[in-house]
Amino acid sequence: MGSFRRVAIVQSHQQLGSVHAYYVPDLVELCGLAAFIRDEVDQVDLPVSPSDREPLATFERYLRRNRPDLVGISAFTCGANAARQYARLASEMGAYVVAGGFHPSALPEEVLDWPGVEAVVRGEGEHALRELIRTGSPHSIPGFSYRTDGEFVHNPVPPAIEDLDSLPLPARELRPERFGLSGLDYHTDTVYASRGCRGRCRFCANDLIGRNWRVRSNELILRELLTLTPPRKGPWKYIKFWDSNFLGETERIDDLCHMILSEGLQRHFRFIVESRVEDIVRAGPILKTMRKAGFVRIGCGVESPNRKTHNGLRKGINLDHVATAAKLVADSNIQFTKFLIVGHPHESREDILAYPEFALSHGKKLQKTTIFVMTPYPGTDLGAEYAQSGRVKSFDWDLYNNHGAVVAPGDIGSLELQSLFFAVAAAIAVSVRLQSGRPLVQAAARILEPLFVSVKMARLRDRFSRHDLLMQLMDRLERFPVPEDWSRPARPRLRFLDRLALRFHAPGHDSVVFGMVEDDGSDRLVTRIGEERLRSRGKPLREVHISLPLIVELIERLDNNEIAHDATLLRWKPLAYRLRWIPSLLKHLGVATLALLRLTAFHLRHSIWNQRSSGTQIKDGKAPQTSG
């Protein structure tokens, strides 16, 4: 029997968790590890929920009650700081601590310097972890890094697991509660049809774990799908095929779709996949079959609309094929999602501000664009290049989540890049809603998500001052990058909301107003600086005055992890809500209510001032000074 009998495996959380339950981890990778080792031990636990409001406190309670012999910690770079705390707690309770995943694989010596970490698994972890359990020591086990007599030892990484069908199905039944649903009942889940990637993009960390592309048999994939429970609430459950090259073999996916249809799984599940653009074009003949089988979204990494950038990234796709892929997918009634990244070297501000034009050029039917910030992940070619050239401005791993600006490409600083991310993401989201006919007030609500992320990233540990952040955000609103030729047919009759314009204020900066203005039978979004009033169809638009400092202050005070947890839990399984969470829920409701009252008072003060000043020019073009 092995040296370790009670094993716990955790995935470290990140500082800024997703506000969408769809992106909250479902621990499938940990379930796969657990299934691979559970015949070797007496007990294996996954004690920390991916939606836990207080994951470290939960982990500490588990350690005190269960005293595991071995704790395995899986960490992405964005969870590295939290992983260090997990390791310390486990070590203090006497557990042997092993770290694995992308970040430890990239920086094993850094991780071995964390208090309590005894060994690091580099690459795929199944065989290495099982051998450690059997022998009690990482010595001579391929893939392990450890310390001996103060010196680092890095055993050679073994070949990738070629026969993926030899791996057991993930032990999903071990999963803790996630938004009130546990085990097999998670509302969203993940299935891997392959490992690795055919591409070798310089910014991607896939090589650290996945390496060469390998596939599972359709029969085994179907077996796994049949183990998943139907949704407990709602018409279907979302299943993410999180492969890098899901459509790499068209005939294989066509067969899988027919197997799904023969089992009737499309009645319970909706499938989401990612693939390369050339694979999507080649898969054109089977896209309608995929839709019948329940596939509703295909994501594609485009990264940039500039060919020079693609060459530098070693992306290896033809940009001309993006439009073809978008049309093929939309014609099959499947949503097409493009992933773009801002912050590439040699791209200017003007290049970045042109991203919305490219994103919107593929129409609005079933088209979606997600914006990320260039993140120089450890272990990648691009990460090494950025670090050597001095472009990396922060090694705070909490910022390494694809949304935090930690680089300064060219003459663009990190704070400005963060504001450019906000502007580009907001412009795309607002434009899509305006194109669908929504009034400006409703469309503008879409800026809140990228604004929330940008504020959290810029203000994390007071990285940038609030004043500097506000000036950058106002500059981006001033030059809001909606394509100049964008417009929509004018409404024959205006509704109340169509007559509203939005005016943003911040001390030390001229106000910025947004409004929909009729021009030759079309409505288009117009931005003005200063106190000039916008007019449409001969009448001035009614202005809603918004204090940007108040909104930033509100975002700083809110805990997005707790809010996302509470909202999703109350929606999916309200009876699972705990009384001990009510005080924080009431606190957030109080903060939001007070902010709303202050925003209302701010609007009323400015509206009254404008009414008193009607027909006169405000001195120096300035609005009245307020504390808001």
Short mmCIF file of N, CA and C in Angstrom, two decimals, residues 252-332:
data_model
loop_
_atom_site.label_atom_id
_atom_site.label_comp_id
_atom_site.label_asym_id
_atom_site.label_seq_id
_atom_site.Cartn_x
_atom_site.Cartn_y
_atom_site.Cartn_z
N ARG A 252 -14.91 12.94 -37.89
CA ARG A 252 -15.06 12.45 -36.52
C ARG A 252 -16.17 13.19 -35.78
N ILE A 253 -16.24 14.52 -35.95
CA ILE A 253 -17.28 15.30 -35.27
C ILE A 253 -18.64 15.03 -35.88
N ASP A 254 -18.68 14.80 -37.19
CA ASP A 254 -19.95 14.44 -37.83
C ASP A 254 -20.50 13.15 -37.22
N ASP A 255 -19.63 12.16 -37.04
CA ASP A 255 -20.06 10.90 -36.42
C ASP A 255 -20.54 11.13 -34.99
N LEU A 256 -19.83 11.98 -34.24
CA LEU A 256 -20.24 12.27 -32.86
C LEU A 256 -21.63 12.90 -32.83
N CYS A 257 -21.90 13.83 -33.75
CA CYS A 257 -23.21 14.48 -33.81
C CYS A 257 -24.32 13.46 -34.04
N HIS A 258 -24.09 12.51 -34.93
CA HIS A 258 -25.11 11.50 -35.19
C HIS A 258 -25.29 10.58 -33.99
N MET A 259 -24.24 10.33 -33.24
CA MET A 259 -24.37 9.53 -32.03
C MET A 259 -25.18 10.28 -30.97
N ILE A 260 -24.94 11.60 -30.86
CA ILE A 260 -25.70 12.42 -29.92
C ILE A 260 -27.18 12.42 -30.29
N LEU A 261 -27.46 12.57 -31.58
CA LEU A 261 -28.85 12.57 -32.05
C LEU A 261 -29.52 11.22 -31.81
N SER A 262 -28.78 10.14 -32.02
CA SER A 262 -29.38 8.81 -31.85
C SER A 262 -29.75 8.55 -30.39
N GLU A 263 -29.02 9.17 -29.45
CA GLU A 263 -29.33 9.01 -28.04
C GLU A 263 -30.31 10.07 -27.53
N GLY A 264 -30.64 11.04 -28.37
CA GLY A 264 -31.57 12.10 -27.97
C GLY A 264 -31.01 13.08 -26.96
N LEU A 265 -29.67 13.19 -26.89
CA LEU A 265 -29.07 14.07 -25.89
C LEU A 265 -29.31 15.54 -26.18
N GLN A 266 -29.62 15.87 -27.43
CA GLN A 266 -29.87 17.28 -27.77
C GLN A 266 -31.11 17.82 -27.06
N ARG A 267 -31.93 16.93 -26.50
CA ARG A 267 -33.11 17.40 -25.76
C ARG A 267 -32.72 17.98 -24.40
N HIS A 268 -31.58 17.59 -23.86
CA HIS A 268 -31.17 18.00 -22.52
C HIS A 268 -29.98 18.93 -22.49
N PHE A 269 -29.14 18.91 -23.54
CA PHE A 269 -27.87 19.62 -23.49
C PHE A 269 -27.74 20.61 -24.64
N ARG A 270 -27.01 21.69 -24.37
CA ARG A 270 -26.57 22.62 -25.41
C ARG A 270 -25.05 22.66 -25.34
N PHE A 271 -24.40 22.47 -26.49
CA PHE A 271 -22.96 22.30 -26.53
C PHE A 271 -22.27 23.55 -27.06
N ILE A 272 -21.13 23.85 -26.46
CA ILE A 272 -20.33 25.02 -26.81
C ILE A 272 -18.91 24.54 -27.09
N VAL A 273 -18.30 25.01 -28.18
CA VAL A 273 -16.97 24.52 -28.56
C VAL A 273 -16.09 25.69 -28.97
N GLU A 274 -14.78 25.41 -29.07
CA GLU A 274 -13.83 26.35 -29.63
C GLU A 274 -13.01 25.63 -30.70
N SER A 275 -12.61 26.38 -31.72
CA SER A 275 -11.80 25.78 -32.77
C SER A 275 -11.08 26.86 -33.55
N ARG A 276 -10.19 26.46 -34.45
CA ARG A 276 -9.46 27.40 -35.29
C ARG A 276 -10.31 27.74 -36.51
N VAL A 277 -10.07 28.92 -37.07
CA VAL A 277 -10.95 29.42 -38.12
C VAL A 277 -10.91 28.53 -39.36
N GLU A 278 -9.73 28.00 -39.74
CA GLU A 278 -9.67 27.13 -40.91
C GLU A 278 -10.46 25.85 -40.69
N ASP A 279 -10.44 25.33 -39.46
CA ASP A 279 -11.22 24.13 -39.16
C ASP A 279 -12.71 24.40 -39.29
N ILE A 280 -13.14 25.61 -38.91
CA ILE A 280 -14.56 25.96 -39.03
C ILE A 280 -14.96 26.01 -40.50
N VAL A 281 -14.11 26.59 -41.33
CA VAL A 281 -14.42 26.66 -42.76
C VAL A 281 -14.51 25.25 -43.35
N ARG A 282 -13.57 24.38 -42.99
CA ARG A 282 -13.60 23.00 -43.50
C ARG A 282 -14.83 22.25 -43.00
N ALA A 283 -15.31 22.64 -41.80
CA ALA A 283 -16.47 21.95 -41.21
C ALA A 283 -17.79 22.50 -41.73
N GLY A 284 -17.76 23.41 -42.70
CA GLY A 284 -18.99 24.01 -43.22
C GLY A 284 -20.09 23.00 -43.54
N PRO A 285 -19.79 21.87 -44.21
CA PRO A 285 -20.85 20.92 -44.58
C PRO A 285 -21.55 20.25 -43.40
N ILE A 286 -20.93 20.24 -42.22
CA ILE A 286 -21.57 19.55 -41.09
C ILE A 286 -22.15 20.50 -40.06
N LEU A 287 -22.06 21.81 -40.29
CA LEU A 287 -22.50 22.77 -39.27
C LEU A 287 -23.99 22.66 -38.99
N LYS A 288 -24.80 22.43 -40.00
CA LYS A 288 -26.24 22.29 -39.76
C LYS A 288 -26.54 21.03 -38.96
N THR A 289 -25.77 19.96 -39.20
CA THR A 289 -25.94 18.75 -38.40
C THR A 289 -25.55 19.02 -36.95
N MET A 290 -24.49 19.81 -36.76
CA MET A 290 -24.09 20.16 -35.41
C MET A 290 -25.20 20.91 -34.69
N ARG A 291 -25.85 21.82 -35.41
CA ARG A 291 -26.94 22.58 -34.77
C ARG A 291 -28.09 21.66 -34.37
N LYS A 292 -28.41 20.68 -35.21
CA LYS A 292 -29.47 19.73 -34.86
C LYS A 292 -29.09 18.93 -33.62
N ALA A 293 -27.78 18.68 -33.46
CA ALA A 293 -27.31 17.89 -32.32
C ALA A 293 -27.18 18.73 -31.05
N GLY A 294 -27.49 20.03 -31.12
CA GLY A 294 -27.48 20.86 -29.92
C GLY A 294 -26.28 21.77 -29.77
N PHE A 295 -25.44 21.89 -30.79
CA PHE A 295 -24.30 22.79 -30.72
C PHE A 295 -24.78 24.21 -31.04
N VAL A 296 -24.58 25.14 -30.08
CA VAL A 296 -25.18 26.46 -30.22
C VAL A 296 -24.15 27.59 -30.28
N ARG A 297 -22.86 27.29 -29.99
CA ARG A 297 -21.86 28.36 -30.02
C ARG A 297 -20.51 27.79 -30.42
N ILE A 298 -19.82 28.51 -31.30
CA ILE A 298 -18.46 28.15 -31.69
C ILE A 298 -17.58 29.37 -31.47
N GLY A 299 -16.56 29.21 -30.64
CA GLY A 299 -15.61 30.28 -30.38
C GLY A 299 -14.36 30.11 -31.22
N CYS A 300 -13.76 31.23 -31.56
CA CYS A 300 -12.60 31.20 -32.45
C CYS A 300 -11.62 32.30 -32.05
N GLY A 301 -10.37 31.95 -31.80
CA GLY A 301 -9.35 32.94 -31.48
C GLY A 301 -8.85 33.64 -32.72
N VAL A 302 -9.21 34.91 -32.86
CA VAL A 302 -8.74 35.72 -34.00
C VAL A 302 -7.59 36.61 -33.54
N GLU A 303 -7.64 37.07 -32.32
CA GLU A 303 -6.58 37.81 -31.61
C GLU A 303 -6.40 39.25 -32.10
N SER A 304 -6.35 39.47 -33.42
CA SER A 304 -6.12 40.82 -33.94
C SER A 304 -6.58 40.88 -35.39
N PRO A 305 -7.05 42.05 -35.85
CA PRO A 305 -7.39 42.19 -37.27
C PRO A 305 -6.19 42.55 -38.14
N ASN A 306 -4.98 42.55 -37.57
CA ASN A 306 -3.79 43.00 -38.31
C ASN A 306 -2.89 41.81 -38.66
N ARG A 307 -2.54 41.71 -39.93
CA ARG A 307 -1.72 40.58 -40.40
C ARG A 307 -0.33 40.59 -39.77
N LYS A 308 0.26 41.78 -39.60
CA LYS A 308 1.59 41.85 -39.02
C LYS A 308 1.59 41.28 -37.60
N THR A 309 0.54 41.58 -36.85
CA THR A 309 0.43 41.04 -35.50
C THR A 309 0.32 39.52 -35.54
N HIS A 310 -0.45 39.01 -36.48
CA HIS A 310 -0.60 37.55 -36.60
C HIS A 310 0.73 36.87 -36.87
N ASN A 311 1.53 37.48 -37.73
CA ASN A 311 2.83 36.90 -38.02
C ASN A 311 3.70 36.86 -36.76
N GLY A 312 3.64 37.93 -35.95
CA GLY A 312 4.43 37.97 -34.72
C GLY A 312 3.94 36.97 -33.68
N LEU A 313 2.65 36.65 -33.72
CA LEU A 313 2.09 35.70 -32.76
C LEU A 313 2.24 34.25 -33.20
N ARG A 314 2.66 34.04 -34.45
CA ARG A 314 2.72 32.70 -35.04
C ARG A 314 1.33 32.04 -34.97
N LYS A 315 0.31 32.87 -35.24
CA LYS A 315 -1.06 32.40 -35.14
C LYS A 315 -1.40 31.41 -36.25
N GLY A 316 -0.95 31.71 -37.48
CA GLY A 316 -1.12 30.74 -38.55
C GLY A 316 -2.53 30.61 -39.09
N ILE A 317 -3.32 31.72 -39.08
CA ILE A 317 -4.64 31.67 -39.71
C ILE A 317 -4.71 32.73 -40.79
N ASN A 318 -5.64 32.54 -41.71
CA ASN A 318 -5.88 33.49 -42.79
C ASN A 318 -7.02 34.40 -42.36
N LEU A 319 -6.73 35.69 -42.21
CA LEU A 319 -7.77 36.61 -41.75
C LEU A 319 -8.95 36.68 -42.70
N ASP A 320 -8.72 36.40 -44.00
CA ASP A 320 -9.82 36.43 -44.96
C ASP A 320 -10.86 35.35 -44.65
N HIS A 321 -10.43 34.32 -43.93
CA HIS A 321 -11.35 33.22 -43.62
C HIS A 321 -12.28 33.54 -42.45
N VAL A 322 -11.99 34.60 -41.70
CA VAL A 322 -12.83 34.91 -40.53
C VAL A 322 -14.25 35.25 -40.98
N ALA A 323 -14.38 36.09 -41.99
CA ALA A 323 -15.71 36.46 -42.49
C ALA A 323 -16.44 35.23 -43.04
N THR A 324 -15.70 34.37 -43.74
CA THR A 324 -16.32 33.15 -44.28
C THR A 324 -16.83 32.26 -43.15
N ALA A 325 -16.00 32.08 -42.13
CA ALA A 325 -16.41 31.25 -40.99
C ALA A 325 -17.61 31.85 -40.28
N ALA A 326 -17.60 33.17 -40.08
CA ALA A 326 -18.72 33.84 -39.39
C ALA A 326 -20.02 33.62 -40.14
N LYS A 327 -19.99 33.71 -41.46
CA LYS A 327 -21.22 33.55 -42.25
C LYS A 327 -21.69 32.09 -42.22
N LEU A 328 -20.75 31.15 -42.35
CA LEU A 328 -21.13 29.74 -42.33
C LEU A 328 -21.80 29.38 -41.01
N VAL A 329 -21.23 29.85 -39.91
CA VAL A 329 -21.76 29.51 -38.60
C VAL A 329 -23.12 30.16 -38.38
N ALA A 330 -23.24 31.45 -38.74
CA ALA A 330 -24.53 32.15 -38.55
C ALA A 330 -25.61 31.54 -39.43
N ASP A 331 -25.27 31.17 -40.66
CA ASP A 331 -26.25 30.55 -41.56
C ASP A 331 -26.74 29.21 -41.04
N SER A 332 -25.97 28.60 -40.15
CA SER A 332 -26.37 27.33 -39.54
C SER A 332 -27.10 27.55 -38.21
#
